[in-house]
Amino acid sequence: MLFEYSLSTPREDFRDITPQVREAVAKSGASDGAAVVYCPHTTAGITINENADPDVVRDLLFALGKTFPDRPEFRHAEGNSAAHMKASAVGSSVTVIIDGGKLVLGTWQGIYFCEFDPPRTRKFYVKVMGQR
Ligand code: ZN
């Protein structure tokens, strides 16, 4: 089953979408399988990282900004090449195992929608594959 979610992203940020993914798995009724969380945008991404200390996300955004600064040499006319690079660095999707109807995530793991080119209205998909 495919589930679509939308969100508005006023600033560069990682947004915890773990609750939406859990909801999709619950609605699907799947007890064993996998969920693919996918972002159909070129300047946003999906990743899994710590959801306990918000400073981890802050440090990730800081480091991505240092790694991929805006450069006068960039040619892309839209002017958001750094956002495209950050999106490729984090990737467009994650796959999470479903076991016993629950996502198999580590204690400190959360699933994040990563916005690199705000403000936008975005969407992401959760494809649940599995057996009831
Ligand atoms: Zn662009």
JSON list of C-alpha atoms and ligand atoms in Angstrom, two decimals:
[
{"chain": "A", "resi": 1, "resn": "MET", "atom": "CA", "xyz": [0.00, 0.00, 0.00]},
{"chain": "A", "resi": 2, "resn": "LEU", "atom": "CA", "xyz": [1.14, 3.51, -0.82]},
{"chain": "A", "resi": 3, "resn": "PHE", "atom": "CA", "xyz": [0.63, 6.43, 1.53]},
{"chain": "A", "resi": 4, "resn": "GLU", "atom": "CA", "xyz": [1.27, 10.07, 0.65]},
{"chain": "A", "resi": 5, "resn": "TYR", "atom": "CA", "xyz": [1.98, 12.81, 3.19]},
{"chain": "A", "resi": 6, "resn": "SER", "atom": "CA", "xyz": [2.63, 16.50, 2.77]},
{"chain": "A", "resi": 7, "resn": "LEU", "atom": "CA", "xyz": [4.37, 19.05, 4.94]},
{"chain": "A", "resi": 8, "resn": "SER", "atom": "CA", "xyz": [5.38, 22.68, 4.71]},
{"chain": "A", "resi": 9, "resn": "THR", "atom": "CA", "xyz": [8.99, 23.50, 5.43]},
{"chain": "A", "resi": 10, "resn": "PRO", "atom": "CA", "xyz": [9.59, 27.16, 6.28]},
{"chain": "A", "resi": 11, "resn": "ARG", "atom": "CA", "xyz": [13.32, 26.73, 6.90]},
{"chain": "A", "resi": 12, "resn": "GLU", "atom": "CA", "xyz": [16.23, 24.38, 6.33]},
{"chain": "A", "resi": 13, "resn": "ASP", "atom": "CA", "xyz": [15.56, 21.64, 8.82]},
{"chain": "A", "resi": 14, "resn": "PHE", "atom": "CA", "xyz": [15.20, 17.93, 9.54]},
{"chain": "A", "resi": 15, "resn": "ARG", "atom": "CA", "xyz": [11.58, 17.08, 10.38]},
{"chain": "A", "resi": 16, "resn": "ASP", "atom": "CA", "xyz": [10.84, 13.92, 12.35]},
{"chain": "A", "resi": 17, "resn": "ILE", "atom": "CA", "xyz": [8.34, 11.94, 10.25]},
{"chain": "A", "resi": 18, "resn": "THR", "atom": "CA", "xyz": [8.55, 8.74, 12.30]},
{"chain": "A", "resi": 19, "resn": "PRO", "atom": "CA", "xyz": [4.92, 9.17, 13.52]},
{"chain": "A", "resi": 20, "resn": "GLN", "atom": "CA", "xyz": [3.61, 9.32, 9.94]},
{"chain": "A", "resi": 21, "resn": "VAL", "atom": "CA", "xyz": [5.58, 6.21, 8.97]},
{"chain": "A", "resi": 22, "resn": "ARG", "atom": "CA", "xyz": [4.28, 4.34, 12.02]},
{"chain": "A", "resi": 23, "resn": "GLU", "atom": "CA", "xyz": [0.75, 5.43, 11.07]},
{"chain": "A", "resi": 24, "resn": "ALA", "atom": "CA", "xyz": [1.18, 4.15, 7.50]},
{"chain": "A", "resi": 25, "resn": "VAL", "atom": "CA", "xyz": [2.40, 0.78, 8.77]},
{"chain": "A", "resi": 26, "resn": "ALA", "atom": "CA", "xyz": [-0.54, 0.54, 11.19]},
{"chain": "A", "resi": 27, "resn": "LYS", "atom": "CA", "xyz": [-3.08, 1.46, 8.48]},
{"chain": "A", "resi": 28, "resn": "SER", "atom": "CA", "xyz": [-1.59, -1.10, 6.08]},
{"chain": "A", "resi": 29, "resn": "GLY", "atom": "CA", "xyz": [-2.06, -3.89, 8.61]},
{"chain": "A", "resi": 30, "resn": "ALA", "atom": "CA", "xyz": [1.31, -5.36, 7.58]},
{"chain": "A", "resi": 31, "resn": "SER", "atom": "CA", "xyz": [2.92, -7.41, 10.34]},
{"chain": "A", "resi": 32, "resn": "ASP", "atom": "CA", "xyz": [6.09, -8.49, 8.55]},
{"chain": "A", "resi": 33, "resn": "GLY", "atom": "CA", "xyz": [7.83, -6.77, 5.66]},
{"chain": "A", "resi": 34, "resn": "ALA", "atom": "CA", "xyz": [9.40, -3.41, 4.97]},
{"chain": "A", "resi": 35, "resn": "ALA", "atom": "CA", "xyz": [8.49, 0.23, 4.52]},
{"chain": "A", "resi": 36, "resn": "VAL", "atom": "CA", "xyz": [10.20, 2.43, 1.95]},
{"chain": "A", "resi": 37, "resn": "VAL", "atom": "CA", "xyz": [10.07, 6.12, 2.82]},
{"chain": "A", "resi": 38, "resn": "TYR", "atom": "CA", "xyz": [10.70, 8.14, -0.32]},
{"chain": "A", "resi": 39, "resn": "CYS", "atom": "CA", "xyz": [11.08, 11.84, -1.13]},
{"chain": "A", "resi": 40, "resn": "PRO", "atom": "CA", "xyz": [10.22, 12.89, -4.73]},
{"chain": "A", "resi": 41, "resn": "HIS", "atom": "CA", "xyz": [12.19, 16.17, -4.60]},
{"chain": "A", "resi": 42, "resn": "THR", "atom": "CA", "xyz": [15.69, 17.15, -5.78]},
{"chain": "A", "resi": 43, "resn": "THR", "atom": "CA", "xyz": [16.57, 19.55, -2.95]},
{"chain": "A", "resi": 44, "resn": "ALA", "atom": "CA", "xyz": [15.22, 17.51, -0.03]},
{"chain": "A", "resi": 45, "resn": "GLY", "atom": "CA", "xyz": [15.95, 14.03, 1.27]},
{"chain": "A", "resi": 46, "resn": "ILE", "atom": "CA", "xyz": [15.19, 11.32, 3.76]},
{"chain": "A", "resi": 47, "resn": "THR", "atom": "CA", "xyz": [17.54, 9.99, 6.42]},
{"chain": "A", "resi": 48, "resn": "ILE", "atom": "CA", "xyz": [17.60, 8.14, 9.74]},
{"chain": "A", "resi": 49, "resn": "ASN", "atom": "CA", "xyz": [19.47, 9.62, 12.66]},
{"chain": "A", "resi": 50, "resn": "GLU", "atom": "CA", "xyz": [19.23, 10.43, 16.36]},
{"chain": "A", "resi": 51, "resn": "ASN", "atom": "CA", "xyz": [15.93, 11.82, 17.60]},
{"chain": "A", "resi": 52, "resn": "ALA", "atom": "CA", "xyz": [16.83, 12.23, 21.28]},
{"chain": "A", "resi": 53, "resn": "ASP", "atom": "CA", "xyz": [19.23, 15.20, 21.33]},
{"chain": "A", "resi": 54, "resn": "PRO", "atom": "CA", "xyz": [18.11, 17.98, 18.94]},
{"chain": "A", "resi": 55, "resn": "ASP", "atom": "CA", "xyz": [21.72, 19.19, 18.81]},
{"chain": "A", "resi": 56, "resn": "VAL", "atom": "CA", "xyz": [22.53, 16.21, 16.59]},
{"chain": "A", "resi": 57, "resn": "VAL", "atom": "CA", "xyz": [20.27, 17.59, 13.83]},
{"chain": "A", "resi": 58, "resn": "ARG", "atom": "CA", "xyz": [21.70, 21.06, 14.42]},
{"chain": "A", "resi": 59, "resn": "ASP", "atom": "CA", "xyz": [25.24, 19.68, 14.04]},
{"chain": "A", "resi": 60, "resn": "LEU", "atom": "CA", "xyz": [24.29, 17.73, 10.91]},
{"chain": "A", "resi": 61, "resn": "LEU", "atom": "CA", "xyz": [22.88, 20.88, 9.30]},
{"chain": "A", "resi": 62, "resn": "PHE", "atom": "CA", "xyz": [25.96, 22.84, 10.35]},
{"chain": "A", "resi": 63, "resn": "ALA", "atom": "CA", "xyz": [28.32, 20.23, 8.89]},
{"chain": "A", "resi": 64, "resn": "LEU", "atom": "CA", "xyz": [26.35, 19.90, 5.64]},
{"chain": "A", "resi": 65, "resn": "GLY", "atom": "CA", "xyz": [26.49, 23.68, 5.29]},
{"chain": "A", "resi": 66, "resn": "LYS", "atom": "CA", "xyz": [30.27, 23.65, 5.77]},
{"chain": "A", "resi": 67, "resn": "THR", "atom": "CA", "xyz": [30.70, 20.71, 3.38]},
{"chain": "A", "resi": 68, "resn": "PHE", "atom": "CA", "xyz": [28.48, 22.13, 0.64]},
{"chain": "A", "resi": 69, "resn": "PRO", "atom": "CA", "xyz": [28.71, 25.95, 0.73]},
{"chain": "A", "resi": 70, "resn": "ASP", "atom": "CA", "xyz": [27.33, 28.14, -2.05]},
{"chain": "A", "resi": 71, "resn": "ARG", "atom": "CA", "xyz": [30.08, 28.70, -4.61]},
{"chain": "A", "resi": 72, "resn": "PRO", "atom": "CA", "xyz": [30.35, 31.43, -7.26]},
{"chain": "A", "resi": 73, "resn": "GLU", "atom": "CA", "xyz": [31.61, 28.74, -9.68]},
{"chain": "A", "resi": 74, "resn": "PHE", "atom": "CA", "xyz": [28.26, 26.91, -9.66]},
{"chain": "A", "resi": 75, "resn": "ARG", "atom": "CA", "xyz": [26.40, 27.16, -12.98]},
{"chain": "A", "resi": 76, "resn": "HIS", "atom": "CA", "xyz": [22.90, 25.93, -12.09]},
{"chain": "A", "resi": 77, "resn": "ALA", "atom": "CA", "xyz": [20.72, 28.96, -12.90]},
{"chain": "A", "resi": 78, "resn": "GLU", "atom": "CA", "xyz": [18.22, 28.36, -10.10]},
{"chain": "A", "resi": 79, "resn": "GLY", "atom": "CA", "xyz": [21.00, 29.21, -7.64]},
{"chain": "A", "resi": 80, "resn": "ASN", "atom": "CA", "xyz": [20.40, 26.31, -5.27]},
{"chain": "A", "resi": 81, "resn": "SER", "atom": "CA", "xyz": [23.20, 23.92, -6.20]},
{"chain": "A", "resi": 82, "resn": "ALA", "atom": "CA", "xyz": [24.27, 23.52, -2.58]},
{"chain": "A", "resi": 83, "resn": "ALA", "atom": "CA", "xyz": [20.78, 22.24, -1.75]},
{"chain": "A", "resi": 84, "resn": "HIS", "atom": "CA", "xyz": [20.97, 19.74, -4.63]},
{"chain": "A", "resi": 85, "resn": "MET", "atom": "CA", "xyz": [24.31, 18.46, -3.29]},
{"chain": "A", "resi": 86, "resn": "LYS", "atom": "CA", "xyz": [23.02, 18.08, 0.26]},
{"chain": "A", "resi": 87, "resn": "ALA", "atom": "CA", "xyz": [20.00, 16.17, -1.08]},
{"chain": "A", "resi": 88, "resn": "SER", "atom": "CA", "xyz": [22.24, 13.74, -2.95]},
{"chain": "A", "resi": 89, "resn": "ALA", "atom": "CA", "xyz": [24.49, 13.35, 0.08]},
{"chain": "A", "resi": 90, "resn": "VAL", "atom": "CA", "xyz": [21.66, 12.25, 2.37]},
{"chain": "A", "resi": 91, "resn": "GLY", "atom": "CA", "xyz": [19.73, 10.33, -0.31]},
{"chain": "A", "resi": 92, "resn": "SER", "atom": "CA", "xyz": [16.09, 10.16, -1.36]},
{"chain": "A", "resi": 93, "resn": "SER", "atom": "CA", "xyz": [14.83, 7.20, 0.63]},
{"chain": "A", "resi": 94, "resn": "VAL", "atom": "CA", "xyz": [15.28, 4.82, 3.52]},
{"chain": "A", "resi": 95, "resn": "THR", "atom": "CA", "xyz": [13.99, 1.28, 4.02]},
{"chain": "A", "resi": 96, "resn": "VAL", "atom": "CA", "xyz": [12.87, 0.17, 7.47]},
{"chain": "A", "resi": 97, "resn": "ILE", "atom": "CA", "xyz": [12.11, -3.42, 8.47]},
{"chain": "A", "resi": 98, "resn": "ILE", "atom": "CA", "xyz": [8.63, -4.17, 9.83]},
{"chain": "A", "resi": 99, "resn": "ASP", "atom": "CA", "xyz": [8.47, -7.01, 12.34]},
{"chain": "A", "resi": 100, "resn": "GLY", "atom": "CA", "xyz": [5.45, -7.90, 14.39]},
{"chain": "A", "resi": 101, "resn": "GLY", "atom": "CA", "xyz": [3.62, -4.87, 12.97]},
{"chain": "A", "resi": 102, "resn": "LYS", "atom": "CA", "xyz": [6.26, -2.47, 14.28]},
{"chain": "A", "resi": 103, "resn": "LEU", "atom": "CA", "xyz": [9.12, -0.56, 12.70]},
{"chain": "A", "resi": 104, "resn": "VAL", "atom": "CA", "xyz": [12.49, -1.99, 13.66]},
{"chain": "A", "resi": 105, "resn": "LEU", "atom": "CA", "xyz": [14.30, 1.17, 14.74]},
{"chain": "A", "resi": 106, "resn": "GLY", "atom": "CA", "xyz": [17.05, 1.62, 17.29]},
{"chain": "A", "resi": 107, "resn": "THR", "atom": "CA", "xyz": [16.24, 3.32, 20.57]},
{"chain": "A", "resi": 108, "resn": "TRP", "atom": "CA", "xyz": [17.65, 6.65, 19.44]},
{"chain": "A", "resi": 109, "resn": "GLN", "atom": "CA", "xyz": [16.68, 6.49, 15.77]},
{"chain": "A", "resi": 110, "resn": "GLY", "atom": "CA", "xyz": [14.10, 8.67, 14.05]},
{"chain": "A", "resi": 111, "resn": "ILE", "atom": "CA", "xyz": [13.17, 9.01, 10.38]},
{"chain": "A", "resi": 112, "resn": "TYR", "atom": "CA", "xyz": [13.72, 12.52, 9.05]},
{"chain": "A", "resi": 113, "resn": "PHE", "atom": "CA", "xyz": [12.50, 14.53, 6.10]},
{"chain": "A", "resi": 114, "resn": "CYS", "atom": "CA", "xyz": [15.45, 16.80, 5.27]},
{"chain": "A", "resi": 115, "resn": "GLU", "atom": "CA", "xyz": [14.64, 20.21, 3.78]},
{"chain": "A", "resi": 116, "resn": "PHE", "atom": "CA", "xyz": [17.54, 22.01, 2.11]},
{"chain": "A", "resi": 117, "resn": "ASP", "atom": "CA", "xyz": [15.76, 24.62, -0.02]},
{"chain": "A", "resi": 118, "resn": "PRO", "atom": "CA", "xyz": [13.01, 26.35, 1.97]},
{"chain": "A", "resi": 119, "resn": "PRO", "atom": "CA", "xyz": [10.35, 27.55, 2.04]},
{"chain": "A", "resi": 120, "resn": "ARG", "atom": "CA", "xyz": [8.47, 24.79, 0.24]},
{"chain": "A", "resi": 121, "resn": "THR", "atom": "CA", "xyz": [5.44, 22.60, 0.36]},
{"chain": "A", "resi": 122, "resn": "ARG", "atom": "CA", "xyz": [6.74, 19.06, 0.15]},
{"chain": "A", "resi": 123, "resn": "LYS", "atom": "CA", "xyz": [5.48, 15.53, 0.04]},
{"chain": "A", "resi": 124, "resn": "PHE", "atom": "CA", "xyz": [6.83, 12.13, 0.80]},
{"chain": "A", "resi": 125, "resn": "TYR", "atom": "CA", "xyz": [5.63, 8.59, 0.24]},
{"chain": "A", "resi": 126, "resn": "VAL", "atom": "CA", "xyz": [5.55, 5.53, 2.44]},
{"chain": "A", "resi": 127, "resn": "LYS", "atom": "CA", "xyz": [5.29, 2.26, 0.53]},
{"chain": "A", "resi": 128, "resn": "VAL", "atom": "CA", "xyz": [4.46, -0.62, 2.85]},
{"chain": "A", "resi": 129, "resn": "MET", "atom": "CA", "xyz": [5.28, -4.09, 1.55]},
{"chain": "A", "resi": 130, "resn": "GLY", "atom": "CA", "xyz": [4.45, -7.08, 3.63]},
{"chain": "A", "resi": 131, "resn": "GLN", "atom": "CA", "xyz": [2.09, -9.73, 4.89]},
{"chain": "A", "resi": 132, "resn": "ARG", "atom": "CA", "xyz": [-0.81, -9.21, 7.21]},
{"chain": "B", "resi": 1, "resn": "ZN", "atom": "ZN", "xyz": [17.75, 23.75, -8.55]}
]
